Tab-separated table of N, CA and C in Angstrom:
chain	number	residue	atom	x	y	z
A	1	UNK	N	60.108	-13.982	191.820
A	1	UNK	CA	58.709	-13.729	191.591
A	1	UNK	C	57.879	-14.002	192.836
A	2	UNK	N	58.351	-13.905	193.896
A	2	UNK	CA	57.886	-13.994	195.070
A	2	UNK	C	56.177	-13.153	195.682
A	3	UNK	N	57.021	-12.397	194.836
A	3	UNK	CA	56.004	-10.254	194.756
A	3	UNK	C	54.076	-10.998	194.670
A	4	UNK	N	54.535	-11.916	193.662
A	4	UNK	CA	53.255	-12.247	193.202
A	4	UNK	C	52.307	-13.011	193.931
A	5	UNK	N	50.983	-12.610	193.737
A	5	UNK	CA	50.098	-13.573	194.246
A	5	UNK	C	49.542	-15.098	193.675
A	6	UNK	N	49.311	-15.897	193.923
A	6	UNK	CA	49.139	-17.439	193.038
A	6	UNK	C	48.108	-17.247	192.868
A	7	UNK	N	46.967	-17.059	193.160
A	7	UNK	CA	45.708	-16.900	193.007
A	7	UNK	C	44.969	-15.323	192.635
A	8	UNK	N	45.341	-15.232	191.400
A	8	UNK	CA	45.293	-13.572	190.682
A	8	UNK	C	44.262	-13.646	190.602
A	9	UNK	N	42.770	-12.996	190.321
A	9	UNK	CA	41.423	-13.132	189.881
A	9	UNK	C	41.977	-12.184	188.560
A	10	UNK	N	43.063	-11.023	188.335
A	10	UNK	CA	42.886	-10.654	187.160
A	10	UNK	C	43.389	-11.197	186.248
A	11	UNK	N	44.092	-12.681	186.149
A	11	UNK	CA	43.985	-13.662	185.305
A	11	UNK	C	43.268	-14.120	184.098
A	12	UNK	N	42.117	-13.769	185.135
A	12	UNK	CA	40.769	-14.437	184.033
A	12	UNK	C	40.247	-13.292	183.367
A	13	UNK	N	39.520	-13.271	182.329
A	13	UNK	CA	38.660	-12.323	181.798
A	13	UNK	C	37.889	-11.997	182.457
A	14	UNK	N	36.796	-11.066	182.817
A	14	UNK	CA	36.246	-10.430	183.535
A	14	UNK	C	34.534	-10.919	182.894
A	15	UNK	N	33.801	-11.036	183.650
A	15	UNK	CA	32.208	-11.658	183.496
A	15	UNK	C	31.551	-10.573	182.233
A	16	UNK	N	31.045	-11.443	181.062
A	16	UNK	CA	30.372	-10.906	179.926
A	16	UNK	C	29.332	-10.181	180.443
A	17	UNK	N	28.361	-10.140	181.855
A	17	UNK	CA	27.409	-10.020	182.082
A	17	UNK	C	27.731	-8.797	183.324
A	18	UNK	N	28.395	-8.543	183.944
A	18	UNK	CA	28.514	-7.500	184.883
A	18	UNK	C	29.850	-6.392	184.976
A	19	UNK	N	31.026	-7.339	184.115
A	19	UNK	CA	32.263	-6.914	183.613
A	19	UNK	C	33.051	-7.000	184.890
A	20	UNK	N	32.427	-7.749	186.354
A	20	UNK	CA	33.459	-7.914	187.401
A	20	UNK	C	34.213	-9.103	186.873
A	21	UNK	N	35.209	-9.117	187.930
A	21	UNK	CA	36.135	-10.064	187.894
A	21	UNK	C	35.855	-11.233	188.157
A	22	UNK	N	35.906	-12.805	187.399
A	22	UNK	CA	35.703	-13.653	187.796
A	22	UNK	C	36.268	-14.451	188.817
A	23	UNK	N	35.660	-14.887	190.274
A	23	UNK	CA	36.117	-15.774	190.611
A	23	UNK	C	35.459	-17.368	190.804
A	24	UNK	N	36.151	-18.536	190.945
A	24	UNK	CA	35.555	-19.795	191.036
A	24	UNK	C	34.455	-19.897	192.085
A	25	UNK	N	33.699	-20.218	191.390
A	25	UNK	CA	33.485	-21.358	190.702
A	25	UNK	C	32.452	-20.099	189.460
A	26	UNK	N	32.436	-20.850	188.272
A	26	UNK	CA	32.083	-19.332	187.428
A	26	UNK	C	31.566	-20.125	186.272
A	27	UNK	N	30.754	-19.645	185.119
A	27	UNK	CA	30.237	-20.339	184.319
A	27	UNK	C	30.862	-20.254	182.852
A	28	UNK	N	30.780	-21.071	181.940
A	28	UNK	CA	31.070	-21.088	180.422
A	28	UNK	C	30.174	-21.898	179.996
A	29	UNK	N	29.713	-21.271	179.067
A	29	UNK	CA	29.077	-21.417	177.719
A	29	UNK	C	29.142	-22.438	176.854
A	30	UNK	N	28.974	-23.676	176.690
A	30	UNK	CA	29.548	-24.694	176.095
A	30	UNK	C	28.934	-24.534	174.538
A	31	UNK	N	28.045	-24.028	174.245
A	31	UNK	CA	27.852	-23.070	172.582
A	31	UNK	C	28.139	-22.028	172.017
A	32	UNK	N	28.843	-21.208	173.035
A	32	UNK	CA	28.809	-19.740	172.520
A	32	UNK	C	30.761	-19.915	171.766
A	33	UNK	N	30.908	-19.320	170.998
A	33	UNK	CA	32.184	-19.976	171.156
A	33	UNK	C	32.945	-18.685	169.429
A	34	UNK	N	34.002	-18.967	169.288
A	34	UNK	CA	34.854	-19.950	169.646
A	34	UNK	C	35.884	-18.823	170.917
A	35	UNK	N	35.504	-17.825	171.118
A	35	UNK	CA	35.985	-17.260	172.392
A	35	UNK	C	34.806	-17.505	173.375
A	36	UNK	N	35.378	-17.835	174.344
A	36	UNK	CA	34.572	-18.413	175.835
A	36	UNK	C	33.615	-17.058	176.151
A	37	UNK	N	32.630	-17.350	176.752
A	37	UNK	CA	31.543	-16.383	176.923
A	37	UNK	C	31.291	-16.985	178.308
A	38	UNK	N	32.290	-16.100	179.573
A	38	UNK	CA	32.185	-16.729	180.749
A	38	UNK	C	31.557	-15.649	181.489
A	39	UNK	N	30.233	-16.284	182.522
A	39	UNK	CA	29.843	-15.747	183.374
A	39	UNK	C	29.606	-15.882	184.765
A	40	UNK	N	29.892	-14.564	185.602
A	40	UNK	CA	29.475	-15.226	187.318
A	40	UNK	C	28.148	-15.744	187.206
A	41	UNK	N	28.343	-16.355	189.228
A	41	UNK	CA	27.303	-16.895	189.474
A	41	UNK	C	25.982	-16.029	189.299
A	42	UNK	N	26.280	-14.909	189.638
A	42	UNK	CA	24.947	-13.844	190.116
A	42	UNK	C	24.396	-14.007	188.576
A	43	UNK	N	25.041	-13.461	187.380
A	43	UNK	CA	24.856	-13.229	185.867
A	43	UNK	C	24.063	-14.558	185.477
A	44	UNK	N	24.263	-15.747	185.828
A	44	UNK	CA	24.111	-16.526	185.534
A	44	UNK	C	22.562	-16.789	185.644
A	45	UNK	N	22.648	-16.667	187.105
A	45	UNK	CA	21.349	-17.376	187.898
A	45	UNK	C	20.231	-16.429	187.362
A	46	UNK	N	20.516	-14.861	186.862
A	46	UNK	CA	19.766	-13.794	186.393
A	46	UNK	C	19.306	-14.369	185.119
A	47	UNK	N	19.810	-14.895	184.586
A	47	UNK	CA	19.696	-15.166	183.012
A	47	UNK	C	20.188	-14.707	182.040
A	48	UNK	N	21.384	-14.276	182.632
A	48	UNK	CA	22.275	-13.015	181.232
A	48	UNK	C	22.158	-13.202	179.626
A	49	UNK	N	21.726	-13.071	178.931
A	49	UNK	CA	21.898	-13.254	177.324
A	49	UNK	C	22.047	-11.774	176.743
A	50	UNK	N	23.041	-12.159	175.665
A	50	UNK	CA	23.735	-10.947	175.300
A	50	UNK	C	23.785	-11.851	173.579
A	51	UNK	N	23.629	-10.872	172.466
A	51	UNK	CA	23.795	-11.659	171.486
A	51	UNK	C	23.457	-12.456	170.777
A	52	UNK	N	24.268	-13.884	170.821
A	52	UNK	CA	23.631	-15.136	170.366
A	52	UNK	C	23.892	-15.513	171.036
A	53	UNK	N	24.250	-15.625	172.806
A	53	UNK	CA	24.346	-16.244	174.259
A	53	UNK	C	22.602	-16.214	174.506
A	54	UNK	N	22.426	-17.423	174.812
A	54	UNK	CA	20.839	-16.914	175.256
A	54	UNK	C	21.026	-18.114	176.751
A	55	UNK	N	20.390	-17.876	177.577
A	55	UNK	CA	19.863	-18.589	179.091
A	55	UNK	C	19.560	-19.911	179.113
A	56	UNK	N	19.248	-20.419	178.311
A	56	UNK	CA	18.998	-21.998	177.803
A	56	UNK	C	20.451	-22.294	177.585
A	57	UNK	N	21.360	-22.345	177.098
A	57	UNK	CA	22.459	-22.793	176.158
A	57	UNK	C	23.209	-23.643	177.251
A	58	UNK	N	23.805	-24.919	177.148
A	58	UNK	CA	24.225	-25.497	177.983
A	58	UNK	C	25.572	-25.506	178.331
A	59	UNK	N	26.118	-25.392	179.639
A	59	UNK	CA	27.025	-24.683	180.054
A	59	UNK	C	28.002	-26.049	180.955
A	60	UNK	N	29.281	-25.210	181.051
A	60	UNK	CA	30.273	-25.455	182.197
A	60	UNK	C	30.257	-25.170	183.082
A	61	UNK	N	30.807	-26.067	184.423
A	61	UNK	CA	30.849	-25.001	185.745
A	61	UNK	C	32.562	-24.885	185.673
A	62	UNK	N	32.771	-23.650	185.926
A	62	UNK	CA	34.663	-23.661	186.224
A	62	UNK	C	35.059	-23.775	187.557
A	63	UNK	N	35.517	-24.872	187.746
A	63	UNK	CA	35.872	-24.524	189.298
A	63	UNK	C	37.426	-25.624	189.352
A	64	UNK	N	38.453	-25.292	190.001
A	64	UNK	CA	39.464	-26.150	190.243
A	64	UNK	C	39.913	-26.499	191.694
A	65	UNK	N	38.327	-26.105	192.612
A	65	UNK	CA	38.541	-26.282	193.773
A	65	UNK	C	38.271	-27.748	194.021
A	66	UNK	N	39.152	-28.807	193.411
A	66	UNK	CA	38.312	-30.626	193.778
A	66	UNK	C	39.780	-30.926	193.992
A	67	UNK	N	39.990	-32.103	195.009
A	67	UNK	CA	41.344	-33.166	194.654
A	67	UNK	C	41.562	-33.989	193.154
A	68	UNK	N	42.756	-33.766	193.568
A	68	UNK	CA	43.318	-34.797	191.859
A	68	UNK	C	43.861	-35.399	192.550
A	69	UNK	N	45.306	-35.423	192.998
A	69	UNK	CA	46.226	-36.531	193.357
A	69	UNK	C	46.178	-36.908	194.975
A	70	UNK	N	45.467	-36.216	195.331
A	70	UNK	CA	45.414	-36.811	196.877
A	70	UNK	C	44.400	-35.931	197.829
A	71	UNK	N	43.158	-36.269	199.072
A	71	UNK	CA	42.899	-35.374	199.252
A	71	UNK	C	43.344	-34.185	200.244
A	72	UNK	N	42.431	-33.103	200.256
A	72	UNK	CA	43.316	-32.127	200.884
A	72	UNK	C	44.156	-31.109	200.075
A	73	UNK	N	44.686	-31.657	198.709
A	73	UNK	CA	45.385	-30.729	197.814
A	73	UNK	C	44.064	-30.438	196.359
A	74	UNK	N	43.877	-29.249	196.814
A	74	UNK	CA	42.760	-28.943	195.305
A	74	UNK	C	43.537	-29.256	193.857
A	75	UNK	N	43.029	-28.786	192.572
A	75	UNK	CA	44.074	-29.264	191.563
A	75	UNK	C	44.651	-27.820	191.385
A	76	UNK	N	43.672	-26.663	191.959
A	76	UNK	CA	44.486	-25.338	192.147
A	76	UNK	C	45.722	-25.319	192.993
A	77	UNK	N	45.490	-25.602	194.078
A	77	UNK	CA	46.898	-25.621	194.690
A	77	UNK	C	47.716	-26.962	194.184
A	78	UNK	N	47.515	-27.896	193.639
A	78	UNK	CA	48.763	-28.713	192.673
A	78	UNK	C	49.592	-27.672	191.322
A	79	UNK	N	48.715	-26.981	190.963
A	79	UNK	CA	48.942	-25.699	190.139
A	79	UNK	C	49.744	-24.428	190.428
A	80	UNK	N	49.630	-24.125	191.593
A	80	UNK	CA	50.001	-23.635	192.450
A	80	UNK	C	51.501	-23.905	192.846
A	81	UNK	N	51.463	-25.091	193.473
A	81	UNK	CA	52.606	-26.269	193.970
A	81	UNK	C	53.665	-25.686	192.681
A	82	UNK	N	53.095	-26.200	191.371
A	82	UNK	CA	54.224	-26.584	190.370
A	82	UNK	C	54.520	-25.428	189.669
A	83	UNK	N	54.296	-23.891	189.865
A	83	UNK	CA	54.585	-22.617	189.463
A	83	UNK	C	55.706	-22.583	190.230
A	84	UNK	N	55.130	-22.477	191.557
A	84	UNK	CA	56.232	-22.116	192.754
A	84	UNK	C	57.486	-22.786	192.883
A	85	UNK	N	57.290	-24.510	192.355
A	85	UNK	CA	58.701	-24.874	192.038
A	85	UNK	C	59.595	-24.262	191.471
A	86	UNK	N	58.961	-24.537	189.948
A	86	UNK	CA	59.592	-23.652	189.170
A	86	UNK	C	59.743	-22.081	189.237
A	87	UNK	N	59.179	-21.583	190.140
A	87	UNK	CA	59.865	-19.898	190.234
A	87	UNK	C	60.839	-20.137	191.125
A	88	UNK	N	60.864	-21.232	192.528
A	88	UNK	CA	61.574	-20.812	193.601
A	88	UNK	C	62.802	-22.118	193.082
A	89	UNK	N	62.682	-22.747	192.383
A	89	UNK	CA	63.528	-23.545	192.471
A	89	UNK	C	63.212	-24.800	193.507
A	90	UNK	N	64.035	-26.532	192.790
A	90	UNK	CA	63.332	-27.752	193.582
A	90	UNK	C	64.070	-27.330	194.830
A	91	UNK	N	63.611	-27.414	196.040
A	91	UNK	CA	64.397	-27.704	196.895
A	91	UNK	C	64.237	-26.541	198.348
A	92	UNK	N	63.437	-25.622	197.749
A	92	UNK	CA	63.637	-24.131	197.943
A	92	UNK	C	61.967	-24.169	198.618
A	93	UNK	N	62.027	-25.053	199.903
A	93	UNK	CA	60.650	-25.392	200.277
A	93	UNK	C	60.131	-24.111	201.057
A	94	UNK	N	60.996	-23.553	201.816
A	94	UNK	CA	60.519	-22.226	202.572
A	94	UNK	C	59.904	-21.006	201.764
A	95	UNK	N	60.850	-21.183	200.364
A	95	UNK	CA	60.121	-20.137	199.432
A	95	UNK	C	58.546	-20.361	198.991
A	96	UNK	N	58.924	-22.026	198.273
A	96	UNK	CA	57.619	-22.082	197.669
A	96	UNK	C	56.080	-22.443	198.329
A	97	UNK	N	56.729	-22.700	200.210
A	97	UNK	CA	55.216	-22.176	201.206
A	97	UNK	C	54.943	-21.005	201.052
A	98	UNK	N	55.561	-19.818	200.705
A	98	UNK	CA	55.512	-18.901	201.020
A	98	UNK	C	55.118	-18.356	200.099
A	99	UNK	N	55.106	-18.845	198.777
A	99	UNK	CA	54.237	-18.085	197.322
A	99	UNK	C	53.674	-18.841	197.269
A	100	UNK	N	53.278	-20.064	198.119
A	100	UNK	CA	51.554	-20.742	198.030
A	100	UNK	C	50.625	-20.457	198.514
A	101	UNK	N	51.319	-20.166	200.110
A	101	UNK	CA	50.244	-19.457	201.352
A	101	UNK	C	49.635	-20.157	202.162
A	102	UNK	N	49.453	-21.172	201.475
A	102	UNK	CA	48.226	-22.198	201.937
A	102	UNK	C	48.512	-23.632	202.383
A	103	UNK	N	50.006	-23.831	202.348
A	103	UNK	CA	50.783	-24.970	202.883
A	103	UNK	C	52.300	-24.706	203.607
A	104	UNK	N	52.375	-25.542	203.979
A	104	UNK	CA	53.803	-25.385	204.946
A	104	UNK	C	54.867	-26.049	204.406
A	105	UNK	N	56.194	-25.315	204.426
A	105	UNK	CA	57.359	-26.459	203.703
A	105	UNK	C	57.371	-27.743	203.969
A	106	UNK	N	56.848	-28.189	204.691
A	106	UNK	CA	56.865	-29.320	205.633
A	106	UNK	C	55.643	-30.440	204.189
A	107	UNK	N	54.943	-29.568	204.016
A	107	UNK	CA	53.751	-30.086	203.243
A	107	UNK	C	53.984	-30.052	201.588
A	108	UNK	N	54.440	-29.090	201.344
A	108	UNK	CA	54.826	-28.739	199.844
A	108	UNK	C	56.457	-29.976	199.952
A	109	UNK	N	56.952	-29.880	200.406
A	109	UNK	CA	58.110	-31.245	200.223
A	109	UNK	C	57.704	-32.328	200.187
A	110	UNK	N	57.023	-32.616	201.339
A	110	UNK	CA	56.186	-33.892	201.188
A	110	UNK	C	54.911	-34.254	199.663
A	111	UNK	N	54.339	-34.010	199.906
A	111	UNK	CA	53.419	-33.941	198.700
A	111	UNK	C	54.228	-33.877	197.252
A	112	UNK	N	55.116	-33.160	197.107
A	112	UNK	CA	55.774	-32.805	196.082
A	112	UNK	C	56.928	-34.049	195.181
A	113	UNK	N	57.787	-34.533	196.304
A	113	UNK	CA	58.096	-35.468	196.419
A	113	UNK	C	57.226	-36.733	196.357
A	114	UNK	N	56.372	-36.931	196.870
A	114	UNK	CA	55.179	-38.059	196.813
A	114	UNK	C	54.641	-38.494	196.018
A	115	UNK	N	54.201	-37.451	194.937
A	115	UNK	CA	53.278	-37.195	194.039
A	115	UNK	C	53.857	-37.199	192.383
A	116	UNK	N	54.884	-35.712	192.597
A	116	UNK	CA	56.007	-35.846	191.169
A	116	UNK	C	57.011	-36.732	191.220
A	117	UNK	N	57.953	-36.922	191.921
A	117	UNK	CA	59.408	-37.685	191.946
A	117	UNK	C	59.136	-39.031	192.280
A	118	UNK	N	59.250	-39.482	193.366
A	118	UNK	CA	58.400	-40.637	193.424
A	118	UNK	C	57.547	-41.660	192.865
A	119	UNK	N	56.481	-41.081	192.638
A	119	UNK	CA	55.297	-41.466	191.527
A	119	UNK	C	55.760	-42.199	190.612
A	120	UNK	N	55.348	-43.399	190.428
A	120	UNK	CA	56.151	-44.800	188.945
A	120	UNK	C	54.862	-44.067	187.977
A	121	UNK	N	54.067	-43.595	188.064
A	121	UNK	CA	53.611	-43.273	187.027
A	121	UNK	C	54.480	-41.814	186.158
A	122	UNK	N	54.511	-40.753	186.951
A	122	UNK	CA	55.426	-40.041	186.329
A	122	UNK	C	57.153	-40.183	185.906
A	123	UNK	N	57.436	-40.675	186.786
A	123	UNK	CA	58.661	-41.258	186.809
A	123	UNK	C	59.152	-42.152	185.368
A	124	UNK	N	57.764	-42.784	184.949
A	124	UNK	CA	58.085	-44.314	183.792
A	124	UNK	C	57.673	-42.541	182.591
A	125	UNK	N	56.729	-41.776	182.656
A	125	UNK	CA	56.593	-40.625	181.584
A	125	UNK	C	58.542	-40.442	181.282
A	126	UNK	N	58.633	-39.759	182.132
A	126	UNK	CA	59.784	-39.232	182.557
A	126	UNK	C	61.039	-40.008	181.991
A	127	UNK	N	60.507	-40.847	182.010
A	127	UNK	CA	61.734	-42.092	181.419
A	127	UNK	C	61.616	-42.478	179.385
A	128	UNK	N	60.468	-42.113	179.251
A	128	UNK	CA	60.013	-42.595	178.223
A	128	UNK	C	60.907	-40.942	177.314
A	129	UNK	N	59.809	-39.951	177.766
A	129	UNK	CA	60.498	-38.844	177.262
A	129	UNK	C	61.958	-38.890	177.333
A	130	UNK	N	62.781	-39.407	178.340
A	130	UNK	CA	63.910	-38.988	178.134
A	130	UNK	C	64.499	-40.008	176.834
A	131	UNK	N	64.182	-41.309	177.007
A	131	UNK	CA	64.246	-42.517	175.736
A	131	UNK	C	63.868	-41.703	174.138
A	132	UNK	N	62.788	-40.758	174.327
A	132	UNK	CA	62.522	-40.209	173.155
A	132	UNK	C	63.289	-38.793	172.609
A	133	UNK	N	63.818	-37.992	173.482
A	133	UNK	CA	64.979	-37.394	173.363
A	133	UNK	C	66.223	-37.981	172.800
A	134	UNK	N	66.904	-38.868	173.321
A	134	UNK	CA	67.782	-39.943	173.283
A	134	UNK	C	68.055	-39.988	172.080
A	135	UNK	N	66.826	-40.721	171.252
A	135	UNK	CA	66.870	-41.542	170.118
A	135	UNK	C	67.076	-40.087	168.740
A	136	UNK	N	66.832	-38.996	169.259
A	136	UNK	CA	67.092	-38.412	167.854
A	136	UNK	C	68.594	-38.000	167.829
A	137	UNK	N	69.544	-38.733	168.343
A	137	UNK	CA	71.139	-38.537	168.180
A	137	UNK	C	71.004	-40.619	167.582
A	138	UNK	N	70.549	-41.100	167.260
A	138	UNK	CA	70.402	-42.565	167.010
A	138	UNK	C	71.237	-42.884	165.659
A	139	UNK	N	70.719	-42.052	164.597
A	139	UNK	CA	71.357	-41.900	163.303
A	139	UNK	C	72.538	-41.138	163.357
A	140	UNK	N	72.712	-39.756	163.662
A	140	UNK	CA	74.418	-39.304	163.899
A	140	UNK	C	74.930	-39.167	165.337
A	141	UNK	N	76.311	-38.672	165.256
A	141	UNK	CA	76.864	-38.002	166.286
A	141	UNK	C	75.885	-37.874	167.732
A	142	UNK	N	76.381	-38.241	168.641
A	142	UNK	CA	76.062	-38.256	169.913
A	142	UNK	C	76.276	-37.042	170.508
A	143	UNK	N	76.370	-35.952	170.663
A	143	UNK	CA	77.040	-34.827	171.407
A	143	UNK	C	77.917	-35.815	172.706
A	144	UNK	N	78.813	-34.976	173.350
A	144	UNK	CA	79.860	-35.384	174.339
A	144	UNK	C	79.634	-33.974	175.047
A	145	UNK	N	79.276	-33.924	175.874
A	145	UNK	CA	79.974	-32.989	177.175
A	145	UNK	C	80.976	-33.482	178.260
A	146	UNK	N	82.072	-32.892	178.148
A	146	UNK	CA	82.709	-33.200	179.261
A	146	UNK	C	82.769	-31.973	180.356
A	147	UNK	N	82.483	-32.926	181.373
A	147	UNK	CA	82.314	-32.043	182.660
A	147	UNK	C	83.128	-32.021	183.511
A	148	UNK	N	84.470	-30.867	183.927
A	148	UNK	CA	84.852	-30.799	185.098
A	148	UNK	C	84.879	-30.422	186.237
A	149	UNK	N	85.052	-31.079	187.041
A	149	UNK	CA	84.886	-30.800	188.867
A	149	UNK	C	85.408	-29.355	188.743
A	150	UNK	N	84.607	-28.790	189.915
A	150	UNK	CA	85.279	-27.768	190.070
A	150	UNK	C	85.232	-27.768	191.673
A	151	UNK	N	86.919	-27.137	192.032
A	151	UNK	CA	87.580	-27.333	193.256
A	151	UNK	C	88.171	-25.984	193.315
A	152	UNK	N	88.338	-26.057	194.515
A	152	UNK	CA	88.725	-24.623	194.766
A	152	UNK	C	90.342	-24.869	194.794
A	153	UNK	N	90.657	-23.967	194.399
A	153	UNK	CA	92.159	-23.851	193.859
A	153	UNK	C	93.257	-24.116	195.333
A	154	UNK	N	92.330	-23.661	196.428
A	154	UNK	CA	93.213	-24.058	197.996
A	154	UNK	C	92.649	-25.341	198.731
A	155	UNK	N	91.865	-26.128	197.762
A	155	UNK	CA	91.598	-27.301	198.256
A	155	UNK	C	92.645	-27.966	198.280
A	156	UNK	N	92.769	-29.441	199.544
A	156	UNK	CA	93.471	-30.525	199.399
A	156	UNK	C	93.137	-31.389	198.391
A	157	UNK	N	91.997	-31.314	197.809
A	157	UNK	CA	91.996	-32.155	196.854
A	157	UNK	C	92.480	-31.356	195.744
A	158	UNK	N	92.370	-30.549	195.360
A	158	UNK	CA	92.774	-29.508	193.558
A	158	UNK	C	94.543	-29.724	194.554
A	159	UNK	N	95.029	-29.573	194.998
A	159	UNK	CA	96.619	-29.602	195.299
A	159	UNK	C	97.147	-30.980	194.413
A	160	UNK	N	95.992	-32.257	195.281
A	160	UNK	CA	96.916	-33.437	194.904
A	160	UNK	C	96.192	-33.625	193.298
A	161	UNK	N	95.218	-33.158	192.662
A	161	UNK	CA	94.874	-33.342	191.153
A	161	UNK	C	95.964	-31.989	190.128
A	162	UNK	N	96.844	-31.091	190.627
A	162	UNK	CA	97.250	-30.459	190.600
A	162	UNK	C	98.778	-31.047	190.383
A	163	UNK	N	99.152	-31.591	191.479
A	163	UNK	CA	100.434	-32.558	191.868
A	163	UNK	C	100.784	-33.657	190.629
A	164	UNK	N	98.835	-34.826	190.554
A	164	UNK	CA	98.970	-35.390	189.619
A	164	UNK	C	99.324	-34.693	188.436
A	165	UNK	N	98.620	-33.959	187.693
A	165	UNK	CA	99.049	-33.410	186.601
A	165	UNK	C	100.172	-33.554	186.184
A	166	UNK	N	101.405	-32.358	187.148
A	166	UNK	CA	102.505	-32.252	186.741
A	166	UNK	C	103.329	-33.450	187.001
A	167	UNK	N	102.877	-34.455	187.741
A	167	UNK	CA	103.513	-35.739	187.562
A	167	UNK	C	103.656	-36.484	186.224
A	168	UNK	N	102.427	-36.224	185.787
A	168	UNK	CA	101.986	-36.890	184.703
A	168	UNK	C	102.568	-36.329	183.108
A	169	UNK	N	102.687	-34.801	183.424
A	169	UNK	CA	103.432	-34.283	182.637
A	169	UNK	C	104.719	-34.621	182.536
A	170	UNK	N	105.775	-34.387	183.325
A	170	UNK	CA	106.492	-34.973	183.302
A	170	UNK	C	107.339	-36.021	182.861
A	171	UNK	N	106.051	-37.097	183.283
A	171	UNK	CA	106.628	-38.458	182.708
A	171	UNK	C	106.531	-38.990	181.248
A	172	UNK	N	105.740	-37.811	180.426
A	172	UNK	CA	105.502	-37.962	179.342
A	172	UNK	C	107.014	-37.470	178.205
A	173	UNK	N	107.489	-36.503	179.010
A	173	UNK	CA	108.451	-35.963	178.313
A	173	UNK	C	109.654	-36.397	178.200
């Protein structure tokens, strides 16, 4: 999903008041409801009322251009950050600069690491959820996966686990 842009404007619904496309920072309606009745700045400052939207009604500003976890990273690009993980995969830092735009692998690893993995606050979440997963095998059966290595059949090691085997066979018989 590379193709894509992170910052779509056709995402959003398009302004009640001019029918362009919204971008941030943009207004909502905090009465009009229960579908959002969002308008640009221009619509706004005009006095748009349509309906039972009237120019008085007290409003939101939308904007996700502020720091959350550190500054320098908006909470859009933390948003951003954690799409691109998950499209490019953890680890896959060259990709996910590159469907951010706006940071360098160098920066998206760092931060990323810093912030999610790291972090005792997410980390203790992380722990809790997994404790709460856990516990619904508490009353029955545990599932078992067993997992084997996999070696390549011309490895030195698969030869001598190979060797063992038929040793082992053997001595059984």
């Amino acid at each position: 999903r590379l193709d894509r842009q992170p910052y779509d404007p056709f995402d959003k619904p398009p302004c009640r008041g001019c029918s362009s496309y919204l971008t941030e920072p943009y207004i909502k309606c905090a009465e009009c409801g229960p579908s959002p009745f969002l308008l640009c700045l221009q619509c706004f400052t005009r006095g748009f009322e349509y309906k039972k939207h009237e120019s008085d009604h007290k409003y939101e500003i939308m904007t996700s251009d502020f720091p959350v976890l550190e500054p320098g990273w908006t909470a859009q690009e933390e948003m951003a950050l954690l799409e691109a993980v998950m499209d490019c995969g953890f680890g896959n830092w060259q990709d996910v600069a590159y469907q951010m735009r706006t940071k360098t692998k160098e920066e998206c690893e760092s931060h990323y690491m810093k912030n999610f993995i790291n972090n005792p606050l997410f980390s203790s979440t992380l722990l809790s959820l997994r404790k709460t997963k856990d516990s619904r095998f508490a009353e029955g059966a545990i599932p078992f996966k067993r997992q084997y290595p996999h070696y390549l059949p011309s490895s030195f090691l698969s030869l001598l686990m190979l060797q063992e085997n038929e040793d082992t066979t053997k001595s059984a018989k």
